């Protein structure tokens, strides 16, 4: 991914409102997700599909056996709610995951723009990160769901973002960090996905996400 110049990164962050991200998440740090069906009812269906190459992954859902295997191997606090039980366009899936985990669809759209430019086929980190949200092994589970199922990929990201936001990752206070880990910090939660540390080494990544959010790149960039 292209790197922003430090001055530009700082300018983007300063120009955007709500540094805590309050307008982008609802329900408080300890809110449980909506059900799959409730989230699906909130999705605004449309023909907008800038990534036709995602079609197969967008129409794949985990089997019961695959979900049992995932839950047996994952240590993610919110794993019991992750199902990937939705199909639709790439944008509809991003909406569904956002509504399920009570965050703004535009936030997930922006993160997916930075991570993969919305291509499920994206493989990063020398072959270890997969899909729209770039779920990375061995830190996260489980292949091949993360690379072959768009809804699972997005659902998993929503779940881990909420785990960070909800204060469910106390190990972040046991490693090097930029400030004490606490619940209720959305931008810290977004940043740790890239850096693996709390408010440490994540400034450029967060600036990129905020820039894409402000630009609404998925609607304004000619490559979408």
Short mmCIF file of N, CA, C and O in Angstrom, two decimals, residues 76-161:
data_model
loop_
_atom_site.label_atom_id
_atom_site.label_comp_id
_atom_site.label_asym_id
_atom_site.label_seq_id
_atom_site.Cartn_x
_atom_site.Cartn_y
_atom_site.Cartn_z
N UNK A 76 -10.66 -15.69 19.61
CA UNK A 76 -11.23 -14.35 19.53
C UNK A 76 -12.47 -14.25 20.43
O UNK A 76 -13.34 -15.09 20.37
N UNK A 77 -12.52 -13.22 21.31
CA UNK A 77 -13.59 -13.16 22.30
C UNK A 77 -15.01 -13.20 21.74
O UNK A 77 -15.91 -13.73 22.38
N UNK A 78 -15.23 -12.64 20.57
CA UNK A 78 -16.59 -12.56 20.01
C UNK A 78 -16.87 -13.65 18.97
O UNK A 78 -17.81 -13.53 18.18
N UNK A 79 -16.11 -14.73 18.99
CA UNK A 79 -16.23 -15.73 17.94
C UNK A 79 -17.60 -16.39 17.88
O UNK A 79 -18.03 -16.82 16.81
N UNK A 80 -18.30 -16.47 18.99
CA UNK A 80 -19.58 -17.19 18.98
C UNK A 80 -20.63 -16.49 18.11
O UNK A 80 -21.61 -17.12 17.70
N UNK A 81 -20.42 -15.21 17.81
CA UNK A 81 -21.39 -14.48 16.99
C UNK A 81 -21.02 -14.46 15.51
O UNK A 81 -21.81 -14.03 14.68
N UNK A 82 -19.81 -14.88 15.17
CA UNK A 82 -19.37 -14.82 13.78
C UNK A 82 -19.95 -15.98 12.99
O UNK A 82 -19.74 -17.14 13.33
N UNK A 83 -20.70 -15.65 11.93
CA UNK A 83 -21.37 -16.68 11.13
C UNK A 83 -21.11 -16.57 9.64
O UNK A 83 -21.14 -17.56 8.92
N UNK A 84 -20.91 -15.35 9.13
CA UNK A 84 -20.79 -15.15 7.70
C UNK A 84 -22.05 -15.49 6.94
O UNK A 84 -22.00 -15.72 5.72
N UNK A 85 -23.19 -15.46 7.60
CA UNK A 85 -24.45 -15.90 6.99
C UNK A 85 -25.16 -14.76 6.27
O UNK A 85 -26.18 -14.23 6.72
N UNK A 86 -24.59 -14.38 5.14
CA UNK A 86 -25.19 -13.34 4.31
C UNK A 86 -24.57 -13.43 2.93
O UNK A 86 -23.40 -13.79 2.78
N UNK A 87 -25.36 -13.13 1.91
CA UNK A 87 -24.84 -13.03 0.55
C UNK A 87 -25.35 -11.75 -0.09
O UNK A 87 -26.41 -11.23 0.29
N UNK A 88 -24.61 -11.24 -1.05
CA UNK A 88 -25.01 -10.02 -1.75
C UNK A 88 -23.84 -9.43 -2.50
O UNK A 88 -22.83 -10.11 -2.73
N UNK A 89 -23.95 -8.19 -2.88
CA UNK A 89 -22.84 -7.49 -3.51
C UNK A 89 -21.77 -7.20 -2.45
O UNK A 89 -22.02 -7.32 -1.24
N UNK A 90 -20.62 -6.77 -2.90
CA UNK A 90 -19.55 -6.43 -1.96
C UNK A 90 -19.99 -5.33 -1.01
O UNK A 90 -19.79 -5.42 0.21
N UNK A 91 -20.65 -4.30 -1.53
CA UNK A 91 -21.10 -3.22 -0.67
C UNK A 91 -22.19 -3.67 0.29
O UNK A 91 -22.22 -3.25 1.45
N UNK A 92 -23.10 -4.51 -0.17
CA UNK A 92 -24.16 -5.01 0.72
C UNK A 92 -23.56 -5.82 1.86
O UNK A 92 -24.04 -5.75 3.01
N UNK A 93 -22.51 -6.58 1.58
CA UNK A 93 -21.87 -7.36 2.64
C UNK A 93 -21.18 -6.45 3.64
O UNK A 93 -21.25 -6.68 4.86
N UNK A 94 -20.53 -5.40 3.16
CA UNK A 94 -19.91 -4.44 4.07
C UNK A 94 -20.97 -3.77 4.94
O UNK A 94 -20.76 -3.56 6.15
N UNK A 95 -22.10 -3.42 4.35
CA UNK A 95 -23.20 -2.86 5.14
C UNK A 95 -23.66 -3.84 6.20
O UNK A 95 -23.85 -3.49 7.37
N UNK A 96 -23.88 -5.09 5.77
CA UNK A 96 -24.38 -6.11 6.70
C UNK A 96 -23.44 -6.27 7.90
O UNK A 96 -23.88 -6.28 9.06
N UNK A 97 -22.14 -6.41 7.62
CA UNK A 97 -21.19 -6.55 8.72
C UNK A 97 -21.17 -5.34 9.63
O UNK A 97 -21.07 -5.48 10.86
N UNK A 98 -21.29 -4.16 9.05
CA UNK A 98 -21.30 -2.94 9.85
C UNK A 98 -22.54 -2.86 10.73
O UNK A 98 -22.45 -2.57 11.93
N UNK A 99 -23.70 -3.12 10.15
CA UNK A 99 -24.93 -3.05 10.94
C UNK A 99 -24.94 -4.12 12.02
O UNK A 99 -25.41 -3.88 13.14
N UNK A 100 -24.44 -5.29 11.70
CA UNK A 100 -24.40 -6.37 12.70
C UNK A 100 -23.57 -5.94 13.90
O UNK A 100 -23.98 -6.15 15.05
N UNK A 101 -22.42 -5.34 13.65
CA UNK A 101 -21.50 -4.98 14.74
C UNK A 101 -21.65 -3.54 15.19
O UNK A 101 -20.82 -3.01 15.93
N UNK A 102 -22.72 -2.89 14.75
CA UNK A 102 -23.10 -1.57 15.24
C UNK A 102 -22.04 -0.50 14.97
O UNK A 102 -21.71 0.33 15.83
N UNK A 103 -21.49 -0.53 13.77
CA UNK A 103 -20.59 0.52 13.34
C UNK A 103 -21.10 1.10 12.03
O UNK A 103 -21.98 0.52 11.38
N UNK A 104 -20.56 2.21 11.64
CA UNK A 104 -20.96 2.86 10.40
C UNK A 104 -20.52 2.04 9.19
O UNK A 104 -19.35 1.63 9.11
N UNK A 105 -21.41 1.80 8.22
CA UNK A 105 -20.97 1.14 6.99
C UNK A 105 -19.81 1.85 6.32
O UNK A 105 -18.92 1.21 5.74
N UNK A 106 -19.79 3.18 6.40
CA UNK A 106 -18.70 3.92 5.77
C UNK A 106 -17.35 3.61 6.41
O UNK A 106 -16.31 3.64 5.74
N UNK A 107 -17.33 3.30 7.70
CA UNK A 107 -16.07 2.93 8.33
C UNK A 107 -15.54 1.63 7.74
O UNK A 107 -14.35 1.53 7.38
N UNK A 108 -16.40 0.62 7.60
CA UNK A 108 -15.94 -0.64 7.01
C UNK A 108 -15.59 -0.46 5.54
O UNK A 108 -14.64 -1.08 5.05
N UNK A 109 -16.34 0.37 4.84
CA UNK A 109 -15.99 0.65 3.45
C UNK A 109 -14.60 1.27 3.36
O UNK A 109 -13.81 0.92 2.48
N UNK A 110 -14.28 2.20 4.26
CA UNK A 110 -12.98 2.86 4.24
C UNK A 110 -11.86 1.90 4.59
O UNK A 110 -10.81 1.89 3.94
N UNK A 111 -12.05 1.08 5.61
CA UNK A 111 -11.03 0.09 5.98
C UNK A 111 -10.78 -0.88 4.83
O UNK A 111 -9.63 -1.19 4.49
N UNK A 112 -11.86 -1.35 4.21
CA UNK A 112 -11.71 -2.29 3.09
C UNK A 112 -11.00 -1.64 1.90
O UNK A 112 -10.26 -2.31 1.16
N UNK A 113 -11.18 -0.34 1.72
CA UNK A 113 -10.48 0.38 0.66
C UNK A 113 -8.97 0.39 0.92
O UNK A 113 -8.17 0.11 0.04
N UNK A 114 -8.59 0.68 2.15
CA UNK A 114 -7.17 0.70 2.51
C UNK A 114 -6.57 -0.69 2.44
O UNK A 114 -5.46 -0.89 1.94
N UNK A 115 -7.31 -1.68 2.95
CA UNK A 115 -6.75 -3.02 3.06
C UNK A 115 -6.63 -3.76 1.72
O UNK A 115 -5.66 -4.47 1.49
N UNK A 116 -7.64 -3.62 0.87
CA UNK A 116 -7.68 -4.49 -0.32
C UNK A 116 -8.23 -3.83 -1.57
O UNK A 116 -8.34 -4.50 -2.60
N UNK A 117 -8.62 -2.56 -1.48
CA UNK A 117 -9.31 -1.90 -2.58
C UNK A 117 -10.56 -2.70 -2.96
O UNK A 117 -10.99 -2.73 -4.08
N UNK A 118 -11.12 -3.40 -1.96
CA UNK A 118 -12.36 -4.17 -2.07
C UNK A 118 -12.21 -5.46 -2.89
O UNK A 118 -13.21 -6.03 -3.30
N UNK A 119 -11.02 -5.94 -3.08
CA UNK A 119 -10.84 -7.20 -3.82
C UNK A 119 -10.65 -8.35 -2.83
O UNK A 119 -9.67 -8.38 -2.09
N UNK A 120 -11.54 -9.34 -2.86
CA UNK A 120 -11.39 -10.51 -2.00
C UNK A 120 -10.16 -11.33 -2.36
O UNK A 120 -9.64 -12.08 -1.53
N UNK A 121 -9.68 -11.21 -3.56
CA UNK A 121 -8.52 -11.99 -3.99
C UNK A 121 -7.20 -11.45 -3.45
O UNK A 121 -6.14 -12.07 -3.64
N UNK A 122 -7.23 -10.31 -2.76
CA UNK A 122 -6.01 -9.70 -2.26
C UNK A 122 -5.33 -10.59 -1.22
O UNK A 122 -5.96 -11.07 -0.28
N UNK A 123 -4.05 -10.82 -1.42
CA UNK A 123 -3.22 -11.57 -0.47
C UNK A 123 -2.03 -10.69 -0.11
O UNK A 123 -1.29 -10.24 -0.99
N UNK A 124 -1.86 -10.42 1.16
CA UNK A 124 -0.79 -9.53 1.61
C UNK A 124 0.11 -10.18 2.64
O UNK A 124 -0.03 -11.36 2.97
N UNK A 125 1.03 -9.40 3.18
CA UNK A 125 1.94 -9.86 4.22
C UNK A 125 2.63 -11.16 3.86
O UNK A 125 2.61 -12.14 4.61
N UNK A 126 3.22 -11.17 2.66
CA UNK A 126 3.98 -12.33 2.17
C UNK A 126 3.15 -13.61 2.16
O UNK A 126 3.66 -14.70 2.46
N UNK A 127 1.88 -13.46 1.82
CA UNK A 127 1.01 -14.63 1.69
C UNK A 127 0.24 -15.00 2.94
O UNK A 127 -0.40 -16.07 2.98
N UNK A 128 0.23 -14.12 3.95
CA UNK A 128 -0.41 -14.45 5.22
C UNK A 128 -1.70 -13.69 5.52
O UNK A 128 -2.37 -13.99 6.50
N UNK A 129 -2.06 -12.69 4.71
CA UNK A 129 -3.27 -11.90 4.96
C UNK A 129 -4.22 -12.03 3.78
O UNK A 129 -3.78 -11.97 2.63
N UNK A 130 -5.53 -12.14 4.09
CA UNK A 130 -6.48 -12.52 3.06
C UNK A 130 -7.74 -11.65 3.05
O UNK A 130 -8.25 -11.24 4.09
N UNK A 131 -8.21 -11.41 1.83
CA UNK A 131 -9.55 -10.88 1.64
C UNK A 131 -9.72 -9.40 1.84
O UNK A 131 -8.75 -8.64 1.98
N UNK A 132 -10.98 -8.99 1.87
CA UNK A 132 -11.34 -7.58 1.97
C UNK A 132 -10.64 -6.88 3.13
O UNK A 132 -10.10 -5.80 2.98
N UNK A 133 -10.68 -7.50 4.30
CA UNK A 133 -10.18 -6.85 5.50
C UNK A 133 -8.78 -7.31 5.88
O UNK A 133 -8.25 -6.91 6.89
N UNK A 134 -8.18 -8.18 5.04
CA UNK A 134 -6.81 -8.68 5.25
C UNK A 134 -6.64 -9.32 6.63
O UNK A 134 -5.86 -8.85 7.48
N UNK A 135 -7.34 -10.41 6.83
CA UNK A 135 -7.24 -11.19 8.06
C UNK A 135 -5.95 -12.00 7.99
O UNK A 135 -5.73 -12.78 7.07
N UNK A 136 -5.12 -11.83 8.99
CA UNK A 136 -3.75 -12.34 8.94
C UNK A 136 -3.54 -13.57 9.82
O UNK A 136 -3.89 -13.58 11.00
N UNK A 137 -2.97 -14.60 9.22
CA UNK A 137 -2.54 -15.76 10.00
C UNK A 137 -1.08 -15.53 10.43
O UNK A 137 -0.36 -14.77 9.76
N UNK A 138 -0.62 -16.12 11.52
CA UNK A 138 -1.33 -17.04 12.41
C UNK A 138 -2.09 -16.35 13.52
O UNK A 138 -2.60 -17.00 14.42
N UNK A 139 -2.18 -15.02 13.46
CA UNK A 139 -2.80 -14.28 14.56
C UNK A 139 -4.31 -14.45 14.57
O UNK A 139 -4.94 -14.27 15.62
N UNK A 140 -4.89 -14.76 13.42
CA UNK A 140 -6.33 -14.91 13.32
C UNK A 140 -6.67 -16.20 12.58
O UNK A 140 -5.88 -16.70 11.79
N UNK A 141 -7.86 -16.69 12.85
CA UNK A 141 -8.31 -17.97 12.32
C UNK A 141 -9.51 -17.73 11.40
O UNK A 141 -10.31 -16.85 11.70
N UNK A 142 -9.77 -18.29 10.33
CA UNK A 142 -9.27 -19.57 9.87
C UNK A 142 -9.34 -19.61 8.35
O UNK A 142 -10.33 -19.19 7.76
N UNK A 143 -8.31 -20.07 7.74
CA UNK A 143 -8.32 -20.37 6.32
C UNK A 143 -9.05 -21.71 6.10
O UNK A 143 -8.95 -22.60 6.95
N UNK A 144 -9.79 -21.90 4.96
CA UNK A 144 -9.91 -20.99 3.82
C UNK A 144 -11.08 -20.00 3.90
O UNK A 144 -11.32 -19.28 2.95
N UNK A 145 -11.80 -19.99 5.02
CA UNK A 145 -12.96 -19.10 5.11
C UNK A 145 -12.56 -17.65 4.91
O UNK A 145 -13.29 -16.88 4.27
N UNK A 146 -11.42 -17.27 5.44
CA UNK A 146 -11.03 -15.86 5.38
C UNK A 146 -10.72 -15.40 3.96
O UNK A 146 -10.80 -14.21 3.66
N UNK A 147 -10.37 -16.33 3.07
CA UNK A 147 -10.03 -15.94 1.70
C UNK A 147 -11.12 -16.26 0.69
O UNK A 147 -11.11 -15.70 -0.41
N UNK A 148 -12.07 -17.12 1.05
CA UNK A 148 -13.06 -17.59 0.09
C UNK A 148 -14.48 -17.15 0.39
O UNK A 148 -15.40 -17.41 -0.39
N UNK A 149 -14.70 -16.48 1.51
CA UNK A 149 -16.06 -16.12 1.94
C UNK A 149 -16.05 -14.65 2.38
O UNK A 149 -15.55 -14.33 3.46
N UNK A 150 -16.60 -13.79 1.55
CA UNK A 150 -16.57 -12.35 1.85
C UNK A 150 -17.29 -12.02 3.14
O UNK A 150 -16.79 -11.25 3.97
N UNK A 151 -18.48 -12.57 3.33
CA UNK A 151 -19.25 -12.24 4.52
C UNK A 151 -18.56 -12.72 5.79
O UNK A 151 -18.58 -12.03 6.82
N UNK A 152 -17.93 -13.88 5.74
CA UNK A 152 -17.18 -14.34 6.91
C UNK A 152 -16.02 -13.39 7.19
O UNK A 152 -15.76 -13.03 8.34
N UNK A 153 -15.30 -13.00 6.15
CA UNK A 153 -14.17 -12.09 6.29
C UNK A 153 -14.59 -10.79 6.96
O UNK A 153 -13.95 -10.33 7.92
N UNK A 154 -15.69 -10.21 6.49
CA UNK A 154 -16.18 -8.95 7.04
C UNK A 154 -16.75 -9.14 8.44
O UNK A 154 -16.53 -8.31 9.34
N UNK A 155 -17.48 -10.22 8.65
CA UNK A 155 -18.05 -10.53 9.96
C UNK A 155 -16.95 -10.68 11.00
O UNK A 155 -17.04 -10.17 12.12
N UNK A 156 -15.90 -11.39 10.63
CA UNK A 156 -14.77 -11.58 11.54
C UNK A 156 -14.14 -10.23 11.91
O UNK A 156 -13.86 -9.96 13.08
N UNK A 157 -13.94 -9.38 10.90
CA UNK A 157 -13.35 -8.08 11.19
C UNK A 157 -14.23 -7.28 12.16
O UNK A 157 -13.74 -6.67 13.11
N UNK A 158 -15.54 -7.26 11.90
CA UNK A 158 -16.43 -6.56 12.80
C UNK A 158 -16.34 -7.08 14.22
O UNK A 158 -16.35 -6.31 15.19
N UNK A 159 -16.22 -8.39 14.35
CA UNK A 159 -16.14 -9.01 15.67
C UNK A 159 -14.85 -8.64 16.40
O UNK A 159 -14.86 -8.34 17.61
N UNK A 160 -13.72 -8.64 15.69
CA UNK A 160 -12.46 -8.31 16.35
C UNK A 160 -12.38 -6.81 16.65
O UNK A 160 -11.85 -6.39 17.68
N UNK A 161 -12.93 -5.99 15.76
CA UNK A 161 -12.96 -4.55 16.03
C UNK A 161 -13.75 -4.28 17.31
O UNK A 161 -13.31 -3.50 18.17
#
